[in-house]
Amino acid sequence: MKLGQVTIKDIARELNVSTSTVSRALKDYPGISDDTKKKVKDLAEKLNYRPNAVALSLRKSKSFTIGVIIPEVVHFFFSTVISGIEEVAYANGYNVILCQTNEKLQRELSSIETMLDNQIDGLLVSFSKETENFDHFTRLMNQNFPIVFFDRVPDIENTVNVTVNDFNGAYEATKHLVDQGYKKIIHLAGPKTLTISKKRIDGYKAALQDHHLKQKPDWIIPCPIGTQQESYEITKSIFKNNKELPDGIFASNDIAAAGAMMAVKELGLKVPEDVGIVGFSNWQFSSMIDPPLSSVAQPGFEMGEKATEILLEIIEKKKEANWEPKTIVLETELLVRKSSKK
Amino acid sequence: MKLGQVTIKDIARELNVSTSTVSRALKDYPGISDDTKKKVKDLAEKLNYRPNAVALSLRKSKSFTIGVIIPEVVHFFFSTVISGIEEVAYANGYNVILCQTNEKLQRELSSIETMLDNQIDGLLVSFSKETENFDHFTRLMNQNFPIVFFDRVPDIENTVNVTVNDFNGAYEATKHLVDQGYKKIIHLAGPKTLTISKKRIDGYKAALQDHHLKQKPDWIIPCPIGTQQESYEITKSIFKNNKELPDGIFASNDIAAAGAMMAVKELGLKVPEDVGIVGFSNWQFSSMIDPPLSSVAQPGFEMGEKATEILLEIIEKKKEANWEPKTIVLETELLVRKSSKK
DNA sequence: TTGTAAGCGTTATCAA
DNA sequence: TTGATAACGCTTACAA
């Protein structure tokens, strides 16, 4: 685009000074007479001068832009995270360029390339479900390029991560079901490729173990796709093909929980009387469905904020210190609603 | 950032040719011997050369980046639109930089400034609820800067817009309630500043008129904030303070509808037996609440796609033809669910 | 077929 | 206190 934008040259010409003088005057550099400084600033104001950020990027090898790789914007949790990211980035004068992968590795790879071409200063990443190899990230990190992973963190060394305590969240959710008197609790799990899924499975298992409840391998059912439809069908088939009916469901996300609830109700069972259900992520709709769904709330906005704060810190201090790997773990909060109160 | 990126210079030096030769070879310009062309391309490949997009932007005064101004990412409808925008932009080699206004005019103004500083090639805008004056847009449009408005379109001349047929959507929703036998239908309206709110009000009125049903000015109740809580309270007070109880509610969005539903149920009335409810936008949760909410679906993804297609067209053809103002109107679809079936 | 040089808008270095 | 000049990475007349 061009807007016939006023440049430093225009000001210089008009005032019969050099561009360097203008540049210095605008920047309040020392060694410029108050007189010229004022003249320059006044004219800049009058002509509505705005520095060309692209020229600055080129000059400074710094773009004040960060890239965000996210699976899906329409995922409520992620859109909350984006909000947090945006907030902090904006407050610090950074732009956000966004790419969603739609859970495709190919898209992830090419998005990163494009963003790098655009000289982003750093990257916030929640990788796709297809991503099992992290070379494209380690390569960058080895070159000391700032990356912060959020929510979905890779199972490799030396990364900087912001995530939630998925283990605890799952543990608390399961324990809550146990406390309510449910005894045969199944788990609708997320895709195995994601650490968060594993952590939630572990939390679920640990809670059952600590409370001496029965565990069965086939009570942990993967829902790789993650649609409501999928968990609806899975739940139906579980309840139909089991002599021993489950009485509790802990789902690794609310969509799956909602699908399960629908299935259970259709089978003529009552929630929460016959079956208790707890989800994960506290989607917008969770409090509105019938019965309102208990869920493990994740602080999405806060996660976005935190991840961005750390990223900017790394970006701005990069020269001085090598940034150390670390993992920030945010706590979840179990929101108990009707779906799990026996 | 820098990654010790390979530049055209590095290749030139290594091959003992000039940078222009490299540039031309990479671009398949005519008049380069097949031999050098091959050498250059091979080395570029080997060194993993990637052109610096920032340098290109500066050189060409074109950034292959478009800006998106949106009220809120967490709004399901808008996140759908973003998805559509992203899809088309990405497919055409454009980046998307995103700013949400959180419905604040100030934020809208400063976001636009920042984006312009970054030399975006064009702008997709859905302005904030606070925006009542459009000078900041007209100023740009007068300079022939490409802007496409979506969903919330300004009430001024010579704009390019993509929106949905809000009038028809509202008309159909209301008509449907009438057809189902509801007779005293109120409307929970959106903020008056938005044209879409007015259009929905008009559609609602027209449907009542065409079917000879009673209209009362105080049956059109503004819900300016747009939270569930707000409409919950408003609905409660309406039902408490009216001798003549309404039996139908058409809400200008699903959140408001959900709040109203909650209020109605708490008052001991049955949905849909005593009160029929229809919302707008078909949020993710709408099919999951109890009873499932009828809603006017808006094609968000399609809107994003369309708006971006038009914007890119304007950007790329700008020199040749002056783009004419136009408004694309996408049709809505009424999804009838249980909440409105008497 | 290739090279030289100017320029996109800005700032840093050096000299005046 | 100010100005010339080079440089960031790339493209493109123009010259050779």
XYZ file of C-alpha atoms (C1' of nucleotides) in Angstrom:
716
model
C 0.000 0.000 0.000
C 0.942 3.617 -0.026
C -0.861 6.561 1.293
C 1.407 9.290 0.065
C 2.749 8.918 3.568
C 4.910 11.735 4.825
C 8.499 10.677 5.349
C 11.385 12.108 7.212
C 12.677 13.331 3.883
C 9.664 15.503 3.284
C 10.175 17.175 6.596
C 13.862 17.619 5.929
C 13.266 19.192 2.541
C 10.646 21.563 3.826
C 12.854 22.708 6.664
C 16.093 22.770 4.712
C 17.839 20.439 7.104
C 19.205 16.951 6.675
C 17.258 13.813 7.295
C 19.575 12.917 10.115
C 18.701 16.103 11.906
C 15.047 15.355 11.563
C 15.532 11.850 12.800
C 17.466 13.035 15.810
C 15.064 15.840 16.604
C 12.116 13.496 16.582
C 13.937 11.112 18.850
C 15.050 13.761 21.330
C 18.645 12.893 20.712
C 21.146 15.090 22.509
C 22.905 17.783 20.581
C 20.010 19.314 18.703
C 19.091 22.907 19.299
C 15.772 23.455 20.955
C 14.900 25.634 18.078
C 15.244 23.056 15.306
C 13.819 20.391 17.534
C 10.675 22.409 17.944
C 10.436 23.233 14.273
C 10.813 19.617 13.289
C 8.331 18.365 15.803
C 5.790 20.967 14.894
C 5.993 20.218 11.241
C 5.901 16.485 11.856
C 2.780 16.984 13.871
C 1.266 19.221 11.263
C 1.964 16.832 8.407
C 0.862 13.933 10.556
C 4.174 12.186 10.170
C 4.276 8.533 11.205
C 7.430 6.487 11.054
C 7.415 3.662 8.570
C 7.554 0.528 10.675
C 8.751 -1.560 7.755
C 11.792 0.627 7.222
C 12.488 0.413 10.922
C 12.226 -3.354 10.870
C 14.715 -3.558 8.082
C 17.094 -1.140 9.674
C 16.912 -2.651 13.142
C 16.370 -6.277 12.299
C 13.463 -6.103 14.684
C 9.847 -6.035 13.681
C 7.926 -5.647 16.936
C 5.771 -8.437 15.656
C 5.228 -11.828 17.201
C 3.749 -14.833 15.508
C 1.096 -17.041 17.041
C 0.533 -20.599 15.931
C -2.718 -21.990 17.147
C -4.773 -25.035 16.224
C -8.139 -23.336 15.847
C -9.493 -19.904 16.571
C -13.018 -21.142 17.029
C -11.940 -23.290 19.917
C -13.201 -21.274 22.854
C -10.205 -21.932 25.016
C -7.798 -20.818 22.328
C -9.721 -17.711 21.513
C -9.448 -16.811 25.175
C -5.710 -17.339 25.018
C -5.484 -15.128 21.937
C -7.241 -12.419 23.848
C -4.612 -12.581 26.553
C -1.816 -12.605 24.004
C -3.237 -9.631 22.167
C -3.643 -7.676 25.339
C -0.041 -7.958 26.462
C 1.417 -7.632 22.980
C -0.575 -4.536 22.284
C 0.333 -2.947 25.609
C 3.997 -3.387 24.750
C 3.806 -2.094 21.228
C 3.935 -5.449 19.505
C 1.792 -6.683 16.662
C 0.348 -10.129 16.525
C 0.264 -12.147 13.373
C -1.884 -15.171 13.540
C -1.922 -18.519 11.836
C -4.182 -21.379 12.618
C -3.071 -24.827 11.646
C -6.462 -26.510 11.670
C -4.522 -29.304 13.368
C -2.444 -29.911 10.239
C 1.302 -30.342 10.472
C 1.840 -29.134 6.919
C 0.075 -25.942 7.688
C 2.120 -25.526 10.827
C 5.349 -25.862 8.912
C 4.462 -23.442 6.178
C 2.994 -20.891 8.545
C 6.209 -20.807 10.485
C 8.206 -20.277 7.316
C 6.047 -17.371 6.256
C 6.232 -15.803 9.649
C 9.994 -16.087 9.722
C 10.179 -14.514 6.278
C 8.347 -11.648 7.824
C 11.020 -11.300 10.454
C 8.869 -11.911 13.487
C 10.726 -11.365 16.732
C 9.402 -14.467 18.413
C 6.856 -17.221 18.310
C 4.056 -18.418 20.553
C 3.118 -21.977 19.736
C 0.432 -24.459 20.516
C 1.183 -27.131 17.973
C -1.172 -29.313 15.983
C -2.427 -32.748 16.903
C -0.428 -34.132 14.006
C 2.859 -32.778 15.290
C 4.926 -35.562 16.770
C 8.338 -34.452 15.658
C 9.676 -31.148 16.892
C 12.684 -30.621 14.678
C 11.206 -27.554 13.100
C 11.156 -25.990 16.527
C 14.474 -27.221 17.852
C 16.198 -25.965 14.756
C 14.987 -22.493 15.544
C 15.716 -22.748 19.213
C 19.258 -23.814 18.469
C 19.650 -20.570 16.612
C 18.478 -18.884 19.760
C 15.192 -17.832 18.278
C 12.619 -17.033 20.986
C 9.798 -19.547 21.226
C 7.313 -20.046 24.011
C 4.975 -22.998 23.953
C 1.608 -22.752 25.578
C -0.973 -25.330 26.594
C 0.330 -28.029 24.308
C 3.967 -28.295 25.246
C 6.450 -30.547 23.502
C 8.099 -33.425 25.223
C 11.639 -32.227 24.558
C 14.420 -30.510 26.414
C 15.168 -26.853 26.918
C 11.850 -25.337 26.038
C 10.001 -22.489 27.656
C 6.432 -23.424 28.368
C 3.252 -22.141 29.874
C 0.705 -24.777 30.586
C -1.883 -25.721 33.127
C -1.654 -28.383 35.753
C -3.502 -30.971 33.750
C -2.622 -33.748 36.130
C -4.092 -31.944 39.094
C -7.097 -30.782 37.157
C -7.879 -34.330 36.143
C -7.119 -35.622 39.597
C -9.477 -33.163 41.238
C -12.215 -33.844 38.756
C -11.982 -37.575 39.245
C -11.663 -37.285 42.994
C -14.758 -35.142 43.026
C -16.698 -37.846 41.214
C -15.395 -40.380 43.715
C -16.344 -38.168 46.627
C -19.833 -37.908 45.248
C -20.117 -41.646 45.412
C -19.619 -42.624 41.813
C -17.650 -45.829 41.592
C -17.271 -46.924 38.011
C -15.708 -43.942 36.351
C -14.606 -43.981 32.730
C -12.420 -41.444 31.006
C -12.967 -40.025 27.536
C -9.391 -39.148 26.641
C -7.837 -36.727 24.168
C -5.436 -37.597 21.353
C -2.486 -39.618 22.551
C 0.000 -37.389 20.775
C -0.599 -34.560 23.214
C 1.135 -34.442 26.544
C -1.899 -32.782 28.039
C -3.930 -35.876 27.206
C -1.415 -38.098 28.944
C -1.304 -35.882 31.994
C -5.049 -35.954 32.269
C -5.064 -39.705 31.978
C -2.427 -39.906 34.690
C -4.401 -37.642 36.983
C -7.487 -39.737 36.438
C -5.635 -42.932 37.191
C -3.945 -41.548 40.268
C -7.212 -40.391 41.756
C -8.798 -43.794 41.255
C -5.769 -45.508 42.713
C -5.610 -43.254 45.757
C -9.212 -44.039 46.460
C -8.938 -47.736 45.803
C -11.406 -47.765 43.002
C -11.456 -50.237 40.213
C -9.549 -49.381 37.047
C -9.943 -51.044 33.709
C -7.794 -50.353 30.658
C -10.839 -50.214 28.439
C -12.355 -47.549 30.618
C -9.923 -45.107 29.121
C -11.369 -44.416 25.713
C -9.584 -42.182 23.229
C -11.642 -39.601 21.379
C -9.068 -38.505 18.837
C -11.302 -36.290 16.719
C -12.831 -34.361 19.541
C -16.299 -33.712 18.178
C -19.506 -34.026 20.106
C -20.713 -36.578 17.616
C -17.723 -38.791 18.222
C -18.105 -38.968 21.976
C -21.849 -39.381 21.607
C -21.345 -42.506 19.573
C -18.519 -43.821 21.694
C -20.511 -43.353 24.857
C -23.544 -45.050 23.416
C -21.573 -48.074 22.394
C -19.875 -48.301 25.768
C -23.109 -48.285 27.643
C -24.660 -50.774 25.265
C -21.831 -53.239 25.203
C -21.043 -53.359 28.882
C -22.757 -55.541 31.352
C -21.248 -53.456 34.067
C -22.568 -49.960 33.473
C -20.302 -47.038 34.304
C -21.765 -44.450 36.620
C -19.240 -41.700 36.129
C -17.620 -39.980 33.158
C -14.614 -37.742 33.212
C -14.074 -36.252 29.769
C -10.932 -34.517 28.689
C -12.955 -31.688 27.220
C -16.419 -30.222 27.460
C -17.440 -31.001 23.930
C -16.820 -34.655 24.565
C -18.641 -34.365 27.889
C -21.628 -32.790 26.185
C -21.748 -35.579 23.633
C -21.567 -38.151 26.393
C -24.319 -36.421 28.302
C -26.554 -36.485 25.285
C -25.916 -40.199 24.826
C -26.566 -40.985 28.469
C -29.807 -39.054 28.528
C -30.973 -40.773 25.370
C -30.344 -44.110 26.975
C -32.866 -43.177 29.620
C -30.319 -42.638 32.345
C -30.410 -39.585 34.533
C -27.601 -37.091 35.021
C -26.457 -36.730 37.774
C -28.557 -39.377 39.541
C -27.430 -42.368 37.490
C -24.316 -40.973 35.881
C -22.085 -38.127 37.012
C -20.197 -36.157 34.371
C -17.283 -33.757 34.537
C -15.629 -32.049 31.577
C -12.507 -29.996 30.993
C -11.918 -26.417 29.803
C -15.138 -24.809 30.961
C -16.469 -23.779 27.611
C -18.902 -20.960 27.334
C -21.802 -23.312 26.905
C -21.012 -25.533 29.858
C -23.079 -23.630 32.362
C -26.001 -23.435 29.964
C -26.628 -27.031 29.113
C -28.966 -29.247 31.035
C -27.903 -30.198 33.573
C -25.171 -27.601 33.798
C -21.858 -29.309 33.294
C -19.178 -29.472 35.946
C -15.852 -28.650 34.413
C -12.210 -28.015 35.089
C -11.642 -24.368 34.229
C -8.373 -23.420 32.576
C -7.171 -19.852 32.834
C -6.889 -19.211 29.106
C -6.629 -15.465 29.171
C -4.003 -15.628 31.879
C -2.107 -18.247 29.924
C -2.004 -15.954 26.911
C -0.827 -13.075 29.029
C 1.831 -15.061 30.789
C 3.194 -16.678 27.649
C 3.429 -13.323 25.941
C 5.087 -11.662 28.912
C 7.753 -14.316 28.962
C 8.241 -14.195 25.224
C 8.686 -10.436 25.227
C 11.090 -10.731 28.111
C 13.179 -13.196 26.165
C 13.043 -11.077 23.049
C 14.141 -7.946 24.795
C 16.834 -9.420 26.971
C 18.123 -11.835 24.421
C 21.564 -10.403 24.050
C 22.435 -10.272 27.709
C 21.483 -13.605 29.098
C 20.695 -16.890 27.536
C 17.161 -17.597 28.534
C 16.770 -20.685 30.636
C 14.246 -23.342 29.927
C 11.334 -23.291 32.283
C 7.744 -24.323 32.581
C 5.124 -22.138 34.139
C 2.238 -24.172 35.423
C -1.048 -22.437 35.985
C -3.588 -23.986 38.282
C -6.998 -25.108 37.164
C -10.193 -24.693 39.079
C -12.879 -27.304 39.374
C -16.290 -25.764 38.838
C -18.857 -28.052 40.349
C -22.233 -27.831 38.721
C -25.278 -30.028 38.701
C -24.002 -32.714 36.344
C -21.863 -34.277 39.045
C -23.760 -33.649 42.265
C -25.334 -36.892 43.296
C 15.097 -10.941 15.236
C 17.834 -12.318 13.146
C 18.737 -15.852 12.411
C 21.961 -15.309 10.556
C 19.598 -15.540 7.626
C 21.175 -16.131 4.266
C 20.798 -13.161 1.961
C 21.130 -12.653 -1.703
C 24.521 -11.125 -0.999
C 25.847 -14.303 0.535
C 24.897 -16.217 -2.550
C 26.402 -13.573 -4.812
C 29.674 -13.551 -2.936
C 29.985 -17.296 -2.911
C 29.337 -17.517 -6.640
C 31.302 -14.451 -7.617
C 28.403 -12.827 -9.339
C 26.474 -9.680 -8.582
C 23.417 -9.526 -6.394
C 21.311 -8.491 -9.347
C 22.245 -11.641 -11.168
C 21.206 -13.682 -8.178
C 17.974 -11.803 -7.868
C 17.180 -12.315 -11.522
C 18.167 -15.945 -11.522
C 15.928 -16.704 -8.596
C 13.061 -14.974 -10.290
C 13.526 -16.677 -13.656
C 14.087 -13.376 -15.318
C 14.907 -13.576 -19.023
C 18.480 -13.100 -20.093
C 20.210 -15.238 -17.551
C 22.223 -18.194 -18.784
C 20.823 -21.528 -17.803
C 24.130 -22.276 -16.299
C 24.231 -19.441 -13.742
C 20.568 -19.817 -13.117
C 21.101 -23.380 -12.094
C 24.106 -22.564 -9.966
C 22.263 -19.826 -8.145
C 19.183 -21.881 -7.549
C 21.140 -24.830 -6.330
C 23.106 -22.786 -3.871
C 20.016 -20.957 -2.684
C 18.400 -24.286 -2.043
C 21.443 -25.601 -0.298
C 21.798 -22.596 1.957
C 18.079 -22.578 2.520
C 17.737 -19.045 1.252
C 14.483 -17.300 2.014
C 13.756 -13.797 0.814
C 13.395 -11.214 3.505
C 9.779 -10.136 3.353
C 10.485 -6.916 5.172
C 13.009 -5.801 2.595
C 10.511 -6.679 -0.081
C 7.812 -4.659 1.609
C 10.032 -1.666 1.779
C 11.148 -1.983 -1.785
C 7.725 -2.597 -3.229
C 5.621 -0.571 -0.860
C 3.546 -3.670 -0.477
C 3.538 -5.906 2.534
C 1.255 -8.788 1.652
C -0.306 -8.223 5.011
C -3.865 -7.287 5.754
C -5.179 -5.942 9.006
C -8.302 -7.190 10.723
C -10.206 -5.093 13.223
C -12.655 -7.122 15.203
C -14.605 -6.476 18.382
C -13.804 -9.708 20.203
C -12.123 -12.945 19.287
C -14.007 -14.943 21.879
C -17.276 -14.082 20.217
C -18.032 -17.317 18.413
C -19.368 -15.660 15.316
C -16.288 -13.507 14.933
C -13.912 -16.345 15.485
C -15.668 -18.123 12.648
C -15.199 -15.093 10.463
C -11.517 -14.963 11.329
C -11.224 -18.542 10.225
C -12.629 -17.655 6.849
C -10.384 -14.617 6.558
C -7.310 -16.611 7.474
C -8.129 -19.281 4.977
C -8.365 -17.000 1.977
C -5.511 -14.738 3.029
C -3.233 -17.679 3.565
C -4.151 -19.253 0.241
C -3.164 -16.036 -1.504
C 0.092 -15.503 0.294
C -1.122 -12.793 2.627
C -0.529 -12.473 6.343
C -3.185 -11.474 8.773
C -2.520 -9.124 11.604
C -5.204 -8.998 14.165
C -6.446 -6.406 16.597
C -9.472 -6.700 18.771
C -11.049 -3.536 20.010
C -12.940 -4.996 22.939
C -15.684 -2.710 21.713
C -13.614 0.375 22.514
C -13.351 3.222 20.016
C -10.002 4.348 21.381
C -8.581 0.936 20.802
C -9.966 0.884 17.308
C -8.303 4.179 16.467
C -4.905 3.259 17.789
C -4.970 -0.222 16.289
C -5.568 1.247 12.886
C -2.680 3.658 13.306
C -0.318 0.866 14.257
C -1.433 -1.266 11.387
C -0.945 1.548 8.934
C 2.525 2.165 10.314
C 3.172 -1.424 9.451
C 2.174 -0.780 5.879
C -0.715 -3.153 5.665
C -2.144 -3.438 2.185
C -5.747 -3.272 3.258
C -8.158 -3.475 6.136
C -11.069 -5.681 7.099
C -13.236 -3.994 9.669
C -16.051 -4.799 11.988
C -16.113 -1.719 14.140
C -16.794 -1.350 17.842
C -20.109 -0.645 19.488
C -18.769 2.734 20.503
C -18.013 3.786 16.953
C -20.598 6.282 15.763
C -18.384 8.521 13.709
C -16.592 7.091 10.720
C -14.151 9.844 9.865
C -11.166 7.647 10.604
C -12.363 5.325 7.885
C -13.490 7.872 5.332
C -10.173 9.646 5.594
C -8.454 6.441 4.521
C -10.965 5.640 1.836
C -10.528 9.102 0.364
C -6.885 8.280 -0.049
C -8.020 5.213 -1.912
C -6.934 2.840 0.806
C -8.685 -0.535 0.521
C -11.192 -1.206 3.277
C -13.905 -3.813 3.405
C -16.438 -3.771 6.198
C -18.033 -6.966 7.369
C -21.050 -7.743 9.507
C -21.187 -4.345 11.137
C -21.289 -1.961 8.221
C -21.248 1.798 8.523
C -24.141 3.945 7.511
C -22.129 6.028 5.078
C -21.604 6.288 1.355
C -19.183 4.545 -0.929
C -18.158 1.647 1.229
C -17.574 -1.957 0.326
C -19.438 -4.259 2.660
C -20.159 -7.873 3.352
C -23.013 -8.464 5.676
C -25.916 -10.784 6.239
C -29.535 -10.142 5.553
C -30.398 -9.175 9.093
C -33.792 -7.918 8.151
C -34.806 -11.181 6.570
C -33.251 -13.235 9.321
C -35.235 -11.345 11.932
C -38.352 -11.452 9.797
C -38.161 -15.206 9.374
C -37.473 -15.791 13.043
C -40.419 -13.682 14.088
C -42.677 -15.123 11.441
C -41.785 -18.574 12.627
C -42.858 -17.686 16.175
C -46.096 -16.307 14.781
C -46.657 -19.418 12.719
C -46.211 -21.517 15.811
C -49.047 -19.646 17.433
C -47.194 -17.283 19.724
C -48.958 -13.950 19.823
C -47.258 -11.611 22.228
C -43.723 -11.526 21.005
C -41.087 -9.286 22.502
C -37.705 -8.463 21.059
C -34.455 -8.285 23.000
C -32.557 -5.876 20.786
C -28.869 -5.141 20.273
C -27.127 -1.796 20.743
C -28.816 0.979 18.834
C -25.564 2.193 17.359
C -25.303 -0.831 15.100
C -27.124 -0.993 11.831
C -27.532 -4.715 12.272
C -29.568 -4.059 15.410
C -31.829 -1.681 13.551
C -32.287 -4.094 10.689
C -33.255 -6.854 13.073
C -35.721 -4.589 14.786
C -37.198 -3.672 11.421
C -37.504 -7.310 10.428
C -39.204 -8.106 13.684
C -41.656 -5.243 13.277
C -42.412 -6.061 9.676
C -43.225 -9.651 10.491
C -45.616 -8.642 13.241
C -47.243 -6.094 11.000
C -47.649 -8.463 8.088
C -49.379 -10.889 10.397
C -51.525 -8.300 12.129
C -50.111 -8.925 15.550
C -49.982 -6.414 18.313
C -46.882 -4.299 18.637
C -45.885 -2.289 21.647
C -42.937 0.081 21.794
C -41.914 -1.277 25.163
C -41.765 -4.770 23.746
C -38.552 -3.825 22.038
C -36.051 -3.902 24.839
C -32.435 -2.899 24.252
C -29.748 -5.097 25.730
C -26.748 -2.859 25.121
C -24.175 -4.876 27.032
C -25.005 -8.207 25.533
C -24.266 -10.511 28.442
C -26.397 -13.400 29.531
C -26.771 -11.800 32.937
C -28.188 -8.646 31.439
C -30.906 -10.336 29.450
C -31.663 -12.626 32.361
C -32.434 -9.652 34.560
C -34.253 -7.737 31.881
C -36.440 -10.698 31.065
C -37.255 -11.306 34.700
C -38.331 -7.752 35.235
C -40.447 -7.776 32.105
C -42.322 -10.865 33.137
C -42.783 -9.583 36.659
C -43.960 -6.111 35.790
C -46.377 -6.948 33.042
C -49.920 -7.928 33.574
C -49.991 -9.129 30.028
C -47.333 -11.833 29.852
C -45.390 -12.212 26.625
C -45.395 -15.682 25.106
C -42.610 -15.255 22.573
C -39.095 -13.900 22.641
C -36.972 -13.051 19.661
C -33.486 -12.135 20.825
C -30.915 -10.430 18.674
C -28.298 -12.912 19.787
C -28.073 -16.321 21.372
C -26.432 -15.175 24.568
C -29.370 -12.902 25.227
C -31.734 -15.708 24.290
C -30.035 -18.061 26.719
C -30.317 -15.529 29.521
C -33.971 -15.045 28.734
C -34.550 -18.774 28.697
C -32.999 -19.110 32.100
C -35.203 -16.342 33.461
C -38.347 -17.819 31.963
C -37.634 -21.264 33.335
C -36.950 -19.865 36.763
C -40.296 -18.135 36.708
C -41.877 -21.537 36.372
C -42.855 -21.123 32.759
C -42.175 -23.815 30.214
C -40.185 -23.435 27.012
C -41.582 -23.919 24.388
C -45.056 -24.627 25.802
C -45.579 -21.277 27.521
C -42.910 -19.207 25.857
C -41.216 -19.683 22.505
C -37.690 -18.410 22.059
C -35.530 -17.762 19.015
C -32.015 -16.358 19.032
C -29.564 -15.078 16.463
C -26.093 -16.220 15.337
C -26.338 -19.912 16.141
C -23.609 -20.107 18.699
C -21.875 -23.347 19.353
C -23.821 -23.925 22.535
C -27.230 -23.264 21.074
C -27.965 -26.844 20.142
C -26.772 -28.076 23.513
C -28.870 -26.118 25.931
C -32.184 -27.285 27.224
C -34.359 -27.011 25.319
C -32.155 -26.633 22.282
C -32.395 -23.086 21.053
C -33.798 -22.140 17.673
C -31.544 -19.631 16.056
C -30.849 -17.652 12.915
C -27.559 -18.973 11.591
C -25.151 -16.537 10.013
C -22.549 -17.813 7.593
C -19.523 -16.487 9.465
C -16.849 -18.478 7.717
C -18.279 -17.588 4.350
C -18.452 -13.955 5.346
C -14.776 -13.989 6.220
C -13.913 -15.656 2.949
C -15.992 -13.297 0.865
C -14.763 -10.149 2.565
C -11.166 -11.225 2.123
C -11.654 -12.179 -1.501
C -13.062 -8.769 -2.254
C -10.370 -6.993 -0.312
C -7.600 -8.825 -2.120
C -9.257 -8.098 -5.422
C -9.313 -4.400 -4.619
C -5.721 -4.470 -3.438
C -4.460 -6.193 -6.513
C -6.455 -4.281 -9.075
C -6.226 -0.951 -7.390
C -4.275 0.841 -10.038
C -6.458 -0.096 -12.956
C -9.959 0.576 -11.853
C -11.413 2.528 -9.034
C -13.294 0.015 -6.982
C -16.967 0.686 -6.799
C -18.904 0.673 -3.594
C -21.015 -2.397 -3.127
C -22.639 -4.494 -0.488
C -22.657 -8.243 -0.571
C -25.544 -9.641 1.401
C -25.338 -13.211 2.569
C -28.469 -15.051 3.482
C -29.180 -16.405 6.933
C -30.795 -19.697 7.741
C -33.358 -20.245 10.432
C -32.579 -23.349 12.433
C -35.705 -24.491 14.152
C -35.095 -26.392 17.360
C -37.223 -27.282 20.305
C -37.291 -23.884 22.003
C -39.811 -22.553 19.521
C -41.913 -25.550 18.558
C -45.226 -25.241 20.320
C 24.412 -12.338 -20.403
C 25.942 -9.684 -16.544
C 27.224 -5.676 -13.573
C 26.584 -0.881 -11.520
C 24.030 2.088 -9.002
C 20.048 4.109 -7.151
C 16.367 3.761 -4.191
C 12.471 2.107 -0.637
C 12.612 5.001 4.894
C 15.279 4.967 8.646
C 19.365 5.422 11.814
C 24.351 5.143 13.206
C 28.944 6.637 12.413
C 32.007 9.897 11.351
C 33.366 14.299 10.136
C 32.708 19.202 10.042
C 24.815 21.663 16.513
C 24.468 19.686 12.041
C 25.385 17.124 7.597
C 27.155 13.291 4.480
C 27.330 8.741 3.942
C 26.606 4.004 4.419
C 23.825 0.366 5.577
C 19.530 -2.960 6.391
C 17.927 -6.745 1.768
C 16.054 -6.418 -2.319
C 14.732 -4.903 -7.285
C 15.324 -2.524 -11.537
C 16.788 0.929 -14.991
C 20.668 1.605 -17.434
C 25.127 0.497 -19.039
C 28.500 -2.627 -20.558
